[in-house]
Amino acid sequence: MTQSQINPQNGQPLLDIRGLHKRYDQLEVLKGVDLSMQRGNVVTLIGSSGSGKTTLLRCVNMLEEFQGGQILLDGESIGYDEVNGKRVRHGEKVIARHRAMTGMAFQQFNLFPHLTALQNVTLGLLKVKKLHKDEAVALAEKWLERVGLLERRDHYPGQLSGGQQQRVAIARAIAMNPSLMLFDEVTSALDPELVSEVLNVIKGLADDGMTMLLVTHEMRFAFEVSDKIVFMNQGASKSRATQGAVRASAIATTGGVSQKHTFLIL
């Protein structure tokens, strides 16, 4: 019996990760991670490099295969079904449909170098969403303006700074109107003076009620936007805390943000 579609219920999480395992040969990167998010939640993953944060994001939209556990997005099993007791990978058309439910902004920009900023943003709107060209251009211009780059709409990636390219990439992902937005260290390549512009865009999305799963080292920003902060260590989600609990602990222990004391709160 196929379990890819689960009947929606009141209070069903938009994203529900159950016992997720991911290996590269003999190296187990994710060791039974559990995580759930309600629609409209903002959840931030923190932890040291190599703790599995980025791998978790990539498993959610099947950029990485995973070997065990289940990911449910809006009630649908992502990547695999259980059929007659066996784990069976979905076909590419099903995986493509599930990927369209998520948007992702990467550490690297991944823009098409032969397309302008505007063309990079409109490409998915035209090819995937099948919007009319005028509608796609209007939507792309809206998001380019939101990230402060409307005046550079006709520039190619090679004519933009790294920070500007990242903002185009974020506009491209957001314009597709995903159910879940994934952000993987999107400020890591930005000049310091441009970080706040990108973070303000993400704050605006949070205010609009978009469901977002973030990986970031911008801890002050994480406190401001997150409903929940999850500390990952060696491939496992060790602890969770609400925004208020994390902030209260930080103030109580150090008068500021303390990585040693703040994140290990159950």
CSV table of N, CA and C in Angstrom, one decimal, residues 28-180:
chain,number,residue,atom,x,y,z
A,28,GLU,N,28.0,8.4,8.6
A,28,GLU,CA,26.6,8.8,8.8
A,28,GLU,C,26.6,10.2,9.2
A,29,VAL,N,25.9,11.0,8.4
A,29,VAL,CA,25.8,12.5,8.6
A,29,VAL,C,24.6,12.9,9.4
A,30,LEU,N,23.5,12.2,9.1
A,30,LEU,CA,22.3,12.5,9.9
A,30,LEU,C,21.9,11.2,10.6
A,31,LYS,N,21.7,11.3,11.9
A,31,LYS,CA,21.5,10.1,12.7
A,31,LYS,C,20.2,10.1,13.4
A,32,GLY,N,19.1,10.0,12.6
A,32,GLY,CA,17.8,9.9,13.2
A,32,GLY,C,17.2,11.2,13.6
A,33,VAL,N,17.3,12.2,12.8
A,33,VAL,CA,16.8,13.6,13.1
A,33,VAL,C,15.3,13.6,13.0
A,34,ASP,N,14.7,14.2,14.0
A,34,ASP,CA,13.2,14.5,14.1
A,34,ASP,C,13.0,16.0,14.2
A,35,LEU,N,12.1,16.5,13.3
A,35,LEU,CA,11.8,17.9,13.3
A,35,LEU,C,10.5,18.2,12.7
A,36,SER,N,9.7,19.0,13.3
A,36,SER,CA,8.4,19.3,12.7
A,36,SER,C,8.2,20.8,12.7
A,37,MET,N,7.4,21.4,11.7
A,37,MET,CA,7.2,22.8,11.6
A,37,MET,C,5.7,23.0,11.2
A,38,GLN,N,5.0,23.8,11.9
A,38,GLN,CA,3.7,24.2,11.5
A,38,GLN,C,3.8,25.3,10.4
A,39,ARG,N,2.7,25.4,9.6
A,39,ARG,CA,2.7,26.4,8.6
A,39,ARG,C,2.8,27.8,9.3
A,40,GLY,N,3.7,28.6,8.7
A,40,GLY,CA,4.0,29.9,9.2
A,40,GLY,C,5.1,30.0,10.2
A,41,ASN,N,5.7,28.8,10.6
A,41,ASN,CA,6.8,28.8,11.5
A,41,ASN,C,8.1,29.2,10.8
A,42,VAL,N,9.0,29.8,11.6
A,42,VAL,CA,10.4,30.0,11.2
A,42,VAL,C,11.3,29.3,12.2
A,43,VAL,N,12.0,28.3,11.7
A,43,VAL,CA,12.9,27.5,12.5
A,43,VAL,C,14.3,27.6,12.0
A,44,THR,N,15.2,27.9,12.9
A,44,THR,CA,16.6,28.0,12.6
A,44,THR,C,17.5,26.9,13.1
A,45,LEU,N,18.3,26.3,12.2
A,45,LEU,CA,19.3,25.3,12.6
A,45,LEU,C,20.6,25.9,12.9
A,46,ILE,N,21.2,25.6,14.0
A,46,ILE,CA,22.5,26.1,14.4
A,46,ILE,C,23.4,24.9,14.7
A,47,GLY,N,24.7,25.2,14.8
A,47,GLY,CA,25.6,24.1,15.1
A,47,GLY,C,26.9,24.3,14.3
A,48,SER,N,27.9,23.6,14.7
A,48,SER,CA,29.2,23.7,14.1
A,48,SER,C,29.2,23.2,12.6
A,49,SER,N,30.2,23.5,11.9
A,49,SER,CA,30.4,23.0,10.5
A,49,SER,C,30.5,21.5,10.6
A,50,GLY,N,29.8,20.8,9.7
A,50,GLY,CA,29.8,19.3,9.7
A,50,GLY,C,28.8,18.7,10.6
A,51,SER,N,27.9,19.5,11.2
A,51,SER,CA,26.9,18.9,12.0
A,51,SER,C,25.7,18.4,11.3
A,52,GLY,N,25.6,18.6,10.0
A,52,GLY,CA,24.5,18.1,9.2
A,52,GLY,C,23.4,19.1,8.8
A,53,LYS,N,23.6,20.4,9.1
A,53,LYS,CA,22.6,21.4,8.8
A,53,LYS,C,22.2,21.5,7.4
A,54,THR,N,23.3,21.7,6.5
A,54,THR,CA,23.0,21.9,5.1
A,54,THR,C,22.5,20.6,4.5
A,55,THR,N,23.0,19.5,4.9
A,55,THR,CA,22.6,18.2,4.4
A,55,THR,C,21.1,18.0,4.7
A,56,LEU,N,20.7,18.4,5.9
A,56,LEU,CA,19.2,18.3,6.2
A,56,LEU,C,18.4,19.1,5.2
A,57,LEU,N,18.8,20.3,5.0
A,57,LEU,CA,18.0,21.1,4.0
A,57,LEU,C,18.0,20.5,2.7
A,58,ARG,N,19.1,19.9,2.2
A,58,ARG,CA,19.2,19.3,0.9
A,58,ARG,C,18.3,18.0,0.8
A,59,CYS,N,18.2,17.3,1.9
A,59,CYS,CA,17.3,16.2,1.9
A,59,CYS,C,15.9,16.6,1.8
A,60,VAL,N,15.5,17.7,2.3
A,60,VAL,CA,14.1,18.1,2.3
A,60,VAL,C,13.6,18.3,0.9
A,61,ASN,N,14.4,18.8,0.0
A,61,ASN,CA,14.0,19.0,-1.4
A,61,ASN,C,14.7,18.0,-2.4
A,62,MET,N,15.2,16.9,-1.8
A,62,MET,CA,15.7,15.8,-2.6
A,62,MET,C,16.9,16.1,-3.4
A,63,LEU,N,17.7,17.1,-3.0
A,63,LEU,CA,19.0,17.4,-3.7
A,63,LEU,C,20.0,16.3,-3.1
A,64,GLU,N,19.6,15.7,-2.0
A,64,GLU,CA,20.4,14.6,-1.5
A,64,GLU,C,19.4,13.4,-1.2
A,65,GLU,N,19.9,12.2,-1.6
A,65,GLU,CA,19.1,11.0,-1.2
A,65,GLU,C,19.3,10.8,0.3
A,66,PHE,N,18.4,10.1,0.9
A,66,PHE,CA,18.6,9.7,2.3
A,66,PHE,C,18.2,8.2,2.4
A,67,GLN,N,18.8,7.6,3.4
A,67,GLN,CA,18.7,6.1,3.5
A,67,GLN,C,17.7,5.6,4.5
A,68,GLY,N,17.2,6.5,5.4
A,68,GLY,CA,16.2,6.0,6.3
A,68,GLY,C,15.4,7.2,6.9
A,69,GLY,N,14.2,6.8,7.4
A,69,GLY,CA,13.4,7.8,8.0
A,69,GLY,C,12.4,8.3,6.9
A,70,GLN,N,11.6,9.4,7.3
A,70,GLN,CA,10.6,9.9,6.4
A,70,GLN,C,10.5,11.4,6.5
A,71,ILE,N,10.3,12.1,5.4
A,71,ILE,CA,10.1,13.5,5.3
A,71,ILE,C,8.7,13.7,4.7
A,72,LEU,N,7.8,14.4,5.5
A,72,LEU,CA,6.5,14.7,5.0
A,72,LEU,C,6.4,16.2,4.8
A,73,LEU,N,6.0,16.6,3.6
A,73,LEU,CA,5.8,18.0,3.3
A,73,LEU,C,4.3,18.2,2.8
A,74,ASP,N,3.6,18.9,3.7
A,74,ASP,CA,2.2,19.2,3.4
A,74,ASP,C,1.4,17.8,3.3
A,75,GLY,N,1.8,16.9,4.1
A,75,GLY,CA,1.2,15.6,4.1
A,75,GLY,C,1.7,14.6,3.1
A,76,GLU,N,2.6,14.9,2.3
A,76,GLU,CA,3.1,14.0,1.2
A,76,GLU,C,4.5,13.5,1.6
A,77,SER,N,4.7,12.2,1.4
A,77,SER,CA,6.0,11.7,1.6
A,77,SER,C,7.0,12.1,0.5
A,78,ILE,N,8.1,12.7,0.9
A,78,ILE,CA,9.1,13.2,0.0
A,78,ILE,C,10.2,12.1,-0.3
A,79,GLY,N,10.4,11.9,-1.6
A,79,GLY,CA,11.5,11.0,-2.0
A,79,GLY,C,11.1,9.6,-2.2
A,80,TYR,N,10.4,9.0,-1.2
A,80,TYR,CA,10.2,7.6,-1.2
A,80,TYR,C,8.8,7.2,-0.7
A,81,ASP,N,8.4,6.1,-1.1
A,81,ASP,CA,7.1,5.5,-0.6
A,81,ASP,C,7.5,4.1,0.0
A,82,GLU,N,6.6,3.6,0.8
A,82,GLU,CA,6.7,2.2,1.3
A,82,GLU,C,5.7,1.4,0.5
A,83,VAL,N,6.1,0.5,-0.3
A,83,VAL,CA,5.2,-0.3,-1.1
A,83,VAL,C,5.4,-1.8,-0.8
A,84,ASN,N,4.4,-2.4,-0.3
A,84,ASN,CA,4.5,-3.8,0.1
A,84,ASN,C,5.7,-4.1,1.0
A,85,GLY,N,5.9,-3.2,1.9
A,85,GLY,CA,7.0,-3.4,2.9
A,85,GLY,C,8.3,-3.0,2.4
A,86,LYS,N,8.4,-2.5,1.1
A,86,LYS,CA,9.7,-2.1,0.6
A,86,LYS,C,9.8,-0.6,0.3
A,87,ARG,N,11.0,0.0,0.5
A,87,ARG,CA,11.2,1.4,0.3
A,87,ARG,C,11.5,1.6,-1.2
A,88,VAL,N,10.6,2.4,-1.8
A,88,VAL,CA,10.7,2.6,-3.3
A,88,VAL,C,10.8,4.1,-3.5
A,89,ARG,N,11.8,4.5,-4.4
A,89,ARG,CA,12.0,5.9,-4.7
A,89,ARG,C,11.0,6.4,-5.7
A,90,HIS,N,10.5,7.6,-5.5
A,90,HIS,CA,9.5,8.2,-6.4
A,90,HIS,C,10.1,8.4,-7.7
A,91,GLY,N,9.3,8.5,-8.7
A,91,GLY,CA,9.7,8.8,-10.1
A,91,GLY,C,10.1,10.3,-10.2
A,92,GLU,N,10.8,10.6,-11.2
A,92,GLU,CA,11.4,12.0,-11.3
A,92,GLU,C,10.3,13.1,-11.4
A,93,LYS,N,9.1,12.7,-12.1
A,93,LYS,CA,8.0,13.7,-12.2
A,93,LYS,C,7.5,14.0,-10.8
A,94,VAL,N,7.3,13.0,-10.0
A,94,VAL,CA,6.8,13.3,-8.6
A,94,VAL,C,7.8,14.1,-7.8
A,95,ILE,N,9.1,13.7,-7.9
A,95,ILE,CA,10.1,14.5,-7.2
A,95,ILE,C,10.2,15.9,-7.6
A,96,ALA,N,10.1,16.1,-8.9
A,96,ALA,CA,10.0,17.5,-9.5
A,96,ALA,C,8.9,18.3,-8.9
A,97,ARG,N,7.7,17.7,-8.8
A,97,ARG,CA,6.5,18.4,-8.2
A,97,ARG,C,6.8,18.7,-6.8
A,98,HIS,N,7.4,17.8,-6.0
A,98,HIS,CA,7.7,18.1,-4.6
A,98,HIS,C,8.7,19.2,-4.5
A,99,ARG,N,9.7,19.2,-5.4
A,99,ARG,CA,10.7,20.2,-5.3
A,99,ARG,C,10.1,21.6,-5.5
A,100,ALA,N,9.1,21.6,-6.4
A,100,ALA,CA,8.4,22.9,-6.7
A,100,ALA,C,7.7,23.5,-5.5
A,101,MET,N,7.5,22.6,-4.5
A,101,MET,CA,6.8,23.1,-3.2
A,101,MET,C,7.8,23.8,-2.3
A,102,THR,N,9.1,23.7,-2.6
A,102,THR,CA,10.1,24.4,-1.8
A,102,THR,C,10.9,25.3,-2.6
A,103,GLY,N,11.4,26.3,-2.0
A,103,GLY,CA,12.4,27.2,-2.6
A,103,GLY,C,13.6,27.1,-1.8
A,104,MET,N,14.8,27.3,-2.4
A,104,MET,CA,16.0,27.2,-1.7
A,104,MET,C,17.0,28.3,-2.2
A,105,ALA,N,17.6,29.0,-1.2
A,105,ALA,CA,18.6,30.0,-1.5
A,105,ALA,C,19.9,29.4,-0.9
A,106,PHE,N,20.9,29.2,-1.7
A,106,PHE,CA,22.1,28.5,-1.4
A,106,PHE,C,23.2,29.4,-0.9
A,107,GLN,N,24.3,28.8,-0.4
A,107,GLN,CA,25.5,29.6,-0.1
A,107,GLN,C,26.1,30.2,-1.4
A,108,GLN,N,26.1,29.4,-2.4
A,108,GLN,CA,26.5,29.8,-3.7
A,108,GLN,C,25.3,30.3,-4.5
A,109,PHE,N,25.6,31.1,-5.5
A,109,PHE,CA,24.5,31.9,-6.1
A,109,PHE,C,23.7,31.1,-7.2
A,110,ASN,N,24.5,30.3,-7.9
A,110,ASN,CA,23.9,29.4,-8.9
A,110,ASN,C,23.0,30.1,-10.0
A,111,LEU,N,23.4,31.3,-10.4
A,111,LEU,CA,22.7,32.0,-11.4
A,111,LEU,C,23.2,31.6,-12.8
A,112,PHE,N,22.4,31.7,-13.8
A,112,PHE,CA,22.8,31.4,-15.1
A,112,PHE,C,23.6,32.6,-15.7
A,113,PRO,N,24.9,32.4,-16.0
A,113,PRO,CA,25.7,33.5,-16.4
A,113,PRO,C,25.3,34.2,-17.7
A,114,HIS,N,24.6,33.5,-18.6
A,114,HIS,CA,24.2,34.1,-19.8
A,114,HIS,C,22.9,34.8,-19.8
A,115,LEU,N,22.2,34.8,-18.6
A,115,LEU,CA,21.0,35.5,-18.4
A,115,LEU,C,21.1,36.7,-17.5
A,116,THR,N,20.3,37.8,-17.8
A,116,THR,CA,20.3,38.9,-16.9
A,116,THR,C,19.7,38.6,-15.6
A,117,ALA,N,19.8,39.5,-14.7
A,117,ALA,CA,19.1,39.3,-13.4
A,117,ALA,C,17.6,39.1,-13.5
A,118,LEU,N,17.0,39.9,-14.4
A,118,LEU,CA,15.6,39.8,-14.6
A,118,LEU,C,15.3,38.4,-15.2
A,119,GLN,N,16.0,38.0,-16.2
A,119,GLN,CA,15.8,36.7,-16.9
A,119,GLN,C,16.0,35.5,-15.9
A,120,ASN,N,17.0,35.6,-15.0
A,120,ASN,CA,17.2,34.6,-14.0
A,120,ASN,C,16.0,34.4,-13.2
A,121,VAL,N,15.3,35.5,-12.8
A,121,VAL,CA,14.2,35.4,-11.9
A,121,VAL,C,12.9,35.0,-12.7
A,122,THR,N,12.8,35.4,-13.9
A,122,THR,CA,11.6,35.0,-14.7
A,122,THR,C,11.6,33.6,-15.3
A,123,LEU,N,12.8,33.0,-15.3
A,123,LEU,CA,12.9,31.7,-16.0
A,123,LEU,C,12.0,30.7,-15.4
A,124,GLY,N,12.0,30.5,-14.1
A,124,GLY,CA,11.1,29.5,-13.5
A,124,GLY,C,9.7,29.9,-13.6
A,125,LEU,N,9.4,31.2,-13.5
A,125,LEU,CA,8.0,31.6,-13.6
A,125,LEU,C,7.4,31.3,-15.0
A,126,LEU,N,8.3,31.4,-16.0
A,126,LEU,CA,7.8,31.1,-17.4
A,126,LEU,C,7.8,29.6,-17.7
A,127,LYS,N,8.8,28.9,-17.3
A,127,LYS,CA,9.0,27.5,-17.6
A,127,LYS,C,8.2,26.5,-16.7
A,128,VAL,N,8.2,26.9,-15.4
A,128,VAL,CA,7.6,26.0,-14.4
A,128,VAL,C,6.2,26.4,-14.1
A,129,LYS,N,6.0,27.7,-13.7
A,129,LYS,CA,4.7,28.2,-13.4
A,129,LYS,C,3.8,28.5,-14.6
A,130,LYS,N,4.4,28.6,-15.7
A,130,LYS,CA,3.7,28.9,-17.0
A,130,LYS,C,3.0,30.2,-17.0
A,131,LEU,N,3.6,31.2,-16.3
A,131,LEU,CA,2.9,32.5,-16.3
A,131,LEU,C,3.1,33.2,-17.7
A,132,HIS,N,2.2,34.1,-18.0
A,132,HIS,CA,2.4,35.0,-19.1
A,132,HIS,C,3.6,35.9,-18.9
A,133,LYS,N,4.3,36.2,-20.0
A,133,LYS,CA,5.5,37.0,-19.9
A,133,LYS,C,5.3,38.3,-19.1
A,134,ASP,N,4.3,39.0,-19.4
A,134,ASP,CA,4.1,40.3,-18.7
A,134,ASP,C,3.9,40.1,-17.2
A,135,GLU,N,3.2,39.0,-16.8
A,135,GLU,CA,3.0,38.7,-15.4
A,135,GLU,C,4.3,38.3,-14.7
A,136,ALA,N,5.0,37.5,-15.4
A,136,ALA,CA,6.3,37.0,-14.9
A,136,ALA,C,7.3,38.2,-14.7
A,137,VAL,N,7.3,39.1,-15.6
A,137,VAL,CA,8.2,40.2,-15.5
A,137,VAL,C,7.8,41.1,-14.4
A,138,ALA,N,6.5,41.3,-14.2
A,138,ALA,CA,6.0,42.2,-13.1
A,138,ALA,C,6.4,41.6,-11.8
A,139,LEU,N,6.2,40.3,-11.6
A,139,LEU,CA,6.5,39.6,-10.4
A,139,LEU,C,8.0,39.6,-10.1
A,140,ALA,N,8.8,39.4,-11.1
A,140,ALA,CA,10.3,39.4,-11.0
A,140,ALA,C,10.7,40.8,-10.6
A,141,GLU,N,10.2,41.8,-11.2
A,141,GLU,CA,10.6,43.2,-10.9
A,141,GLU,C,10.2,43.5,-9.4
A,142,LYS,N,9.0,43.0,-9.0
A,142,LYS,CA,8.6,43.2,-7.6
A,142,LYS,C,9.7,42.7,-6.6
A,143,TRP,N,10.2,41.5,-6.8
A,143,TRP,CA,11.1,40.9,-5.9
A,143,TRP,C,12.5,41.5,-6.1
A,144,LEU,N,12.9,41.8,-7.3
A,144,LEU,CA,14.2,42.5,-7.5
A,144,LEU,C,14.2,43.9,-6.7
A,145,GLU,N,13.0,44.5,-6.7
A,145,GLU,CA,13.0,45.8,-6.0
A,145,GLU,C,13.0,45.5,-4.5
A,146,ARG,N,12.4,44.4,-4.0
A,146,ARG,CA,12.4,44.1,-2.6
A,146,ARG,C,13.8,43.8,-2.1
A,147,VAL,N,14.7,43.2,-3.0
A,147,VAL,CA,16.1,43.0,-2.5
A,147,VAL,C,17.0,44.1,-3.0
A,148,GLY,N,16.5,45.2,-3.5
A,148,GLY,CA,17.2,46.4,-3.8
A,148,GLY,C,18.0,46.4,-5.0
A,149,LEU,N,17.5,45.6,-6.0
A,149,LEU,CA,18.3,45.5,-7.3
A,149,LEU,C,17.5,45.7,-8.5
A,150,LEU,N,16.4,46.4,-8.4
A,150,LEU,CA,15.6,46.7,-9.6
A,150,LEU,C,16.4,47.4,-10.7
A,151,GLU,N,17.2,48.4,-10.2
A,151,GLU,CA,17.9,49.2,-11.2
A,151,GLU,C,19.0,48.3,-11.9
A,152,ARG,N,19.3,47.1,-11.5
A,152,ARG,CA,20.3,46.3,-12.1
A,152,ARG,C,19.6,45.1,-12.8
A,153,ARG,N,18.4,45.2,-13.1
A,153,ARG,CA,17.6,44.1,-13.7
A,153,ARG,C,18.2,43.6,-15.0
A,154,ASP,N,18.8,44.5,-15.8
A,154,ASP,CA,19.4,44.1,-17.1
A,154,ASP,C,20.9,43.8,-17.0
A,155,HIS,N,21.4,43.7,-15.8
A,155,HIS,CA,22.8,43.3,-15.6
A,155,HIS,C,23.0,41.8,-15.6
A,156,TYR,N,24.1,41.3,-16.2
A,156,TYR,CA,24.4,39.9,-16.1
A,156,TYR,C,25.2,39.6,-14.8
A,157,PRO,N,25.1,38.3,-14.4
A,157,PRO,CA,25.8,38.0,-13.1
A,157,PRO,C,27.3,38.4,-13.0
A,158,GLY,N,28.0,38.4,-14.2
A,158,GLY,CA,29.4,38.8,-14.2
A,158,GLY,C,29.5,40.3,-14.0
A,159,GLN,N,28.4,41.0,-14.1
A,159,GLN,CA,28.5,42.5,-13.9
A,159,GLN,C,28.0,42.9,-12.5
A,160,LEU,N,27.7,41.9,-11.7
A,160,LEU,CA,27.2,42.1,-10.3
A,160,LEU,C,28.2,41.6,-9.3
A,161,SER,N,28.2,42.3,-8.1
A,161,SER,CA,29.0,41.8,-7.0
A,161,SER,C,28.5,40.5,-6.5
A,162,GLY,N,29.3,39.8,-5.7
A,162,GLY,CA,28.8,38.6,-5.1
A,162,GLY,C,27.5,38.8,-4.2
A,163,GLY,N,27.5,39.9,-3.5
A,163,GLY,CA,26.3,40.1,-2.7
A,163,GLY,C,25.1,40.4,-3.5
A,164,GLN,N,25.3,41.1,-4.6
A,164,GLN,CA,24.2,41.4,-5.5
A,164,GLN,C,23.7,40.1,-6.2
A,165,GLN,N,24.6,39.2,-6.6
A,165,GLN,CA,24.2,37.9,-7.1
A,165,GLN,C,23.4,37.1,-6.1
A,166,GLN,N,23.8,37.1,-4.9
A,166,GLN,CA,23.0,36.4,-3.9
A,166,GLN,C,21.6,36.9,-3.7
A,167,ARG,N,21.5,38.2,-3.8
A,167,ARG,CA,20.1,38.8,-3.6
A,167,ARG,C,19.2,38.5,-4.8
A,168,VAL,N,19.8,38.4,-6.0
A,168,VAL,CA,19.1,37.9,-7.2
A,168,VAL,C,18.6,36.5,-7.0
A,169,ALA,N,19.5,35.7,-6.5
A,169,ALA,CA,19.2,34.3,-6.2
A,169,ALA,C,18.0,34.1,-5.2
A,170,ILE,N,18.0,35.0,-4.2
A,170,ILE,CA,16.9,34.9,-3.2
A,170,ILE,C,15.6,35.4,-3.9
A,171,ALA,N,15.7,36.5,-4.7
A,171,ALA,CA,14.5,36.9,-5.4
A,171,ALA,C,14.0,35.8,-6.3
A,172,ARG,N,14.8,35.1,-7.0
A,172,ARG,CA,14.4,34.0,-7.9
A,172,ARG,C,13.6,33.0,-7.1
A,173,ALA,N,14.1,32.6,-5.9
A,173,ALA,CA,13.5,31.5,-5.2
A,173,ALA,C,12.2,32.0,-4.6
A,174,ILE,N,12.1,33.2,-4.1
A,174,ILE,CA,10.9,33.7,-3.4
A,174,ILE,C,9.8,33.9,-4.5
A,175,ALA,N,10.2,34.4,-5.7
A,175,ALA,CA,9.2,34.7,-6.7
A,175,ALA,C,8.4,33.4,-7.1
A,176,MET,N,8.9,32.2,-6.8
A,176,MET,CA,8.2,31.0,-7.2
A,176,MET,C,7.1,30.7,-6.2
A,177,ASN,N,7.0,31.5,-5.1
A,177,ASN,CA,5.9,31.3,-4.1
A,177,ASN,C,5.9,29.9,-3.5
A,178,PRO,N,7.0,29.5,-2.9
A,178,PRO,CA,7.0,28.1,-2.4
A,178,PRO,C,6.2,28.0,-1.1
A,179,SER,N,5.8,26.8,-0.8
A,179,SER,CA,5.1,26.5,0.5
A,179,SER,C,6.1,26.6,1.7
A,180,LEU,N,7.4,26.2,1.4
A,180,LEU,CA,8.4,26.2,2.4
A,180,LEU,C,9.7,26.8,1.7
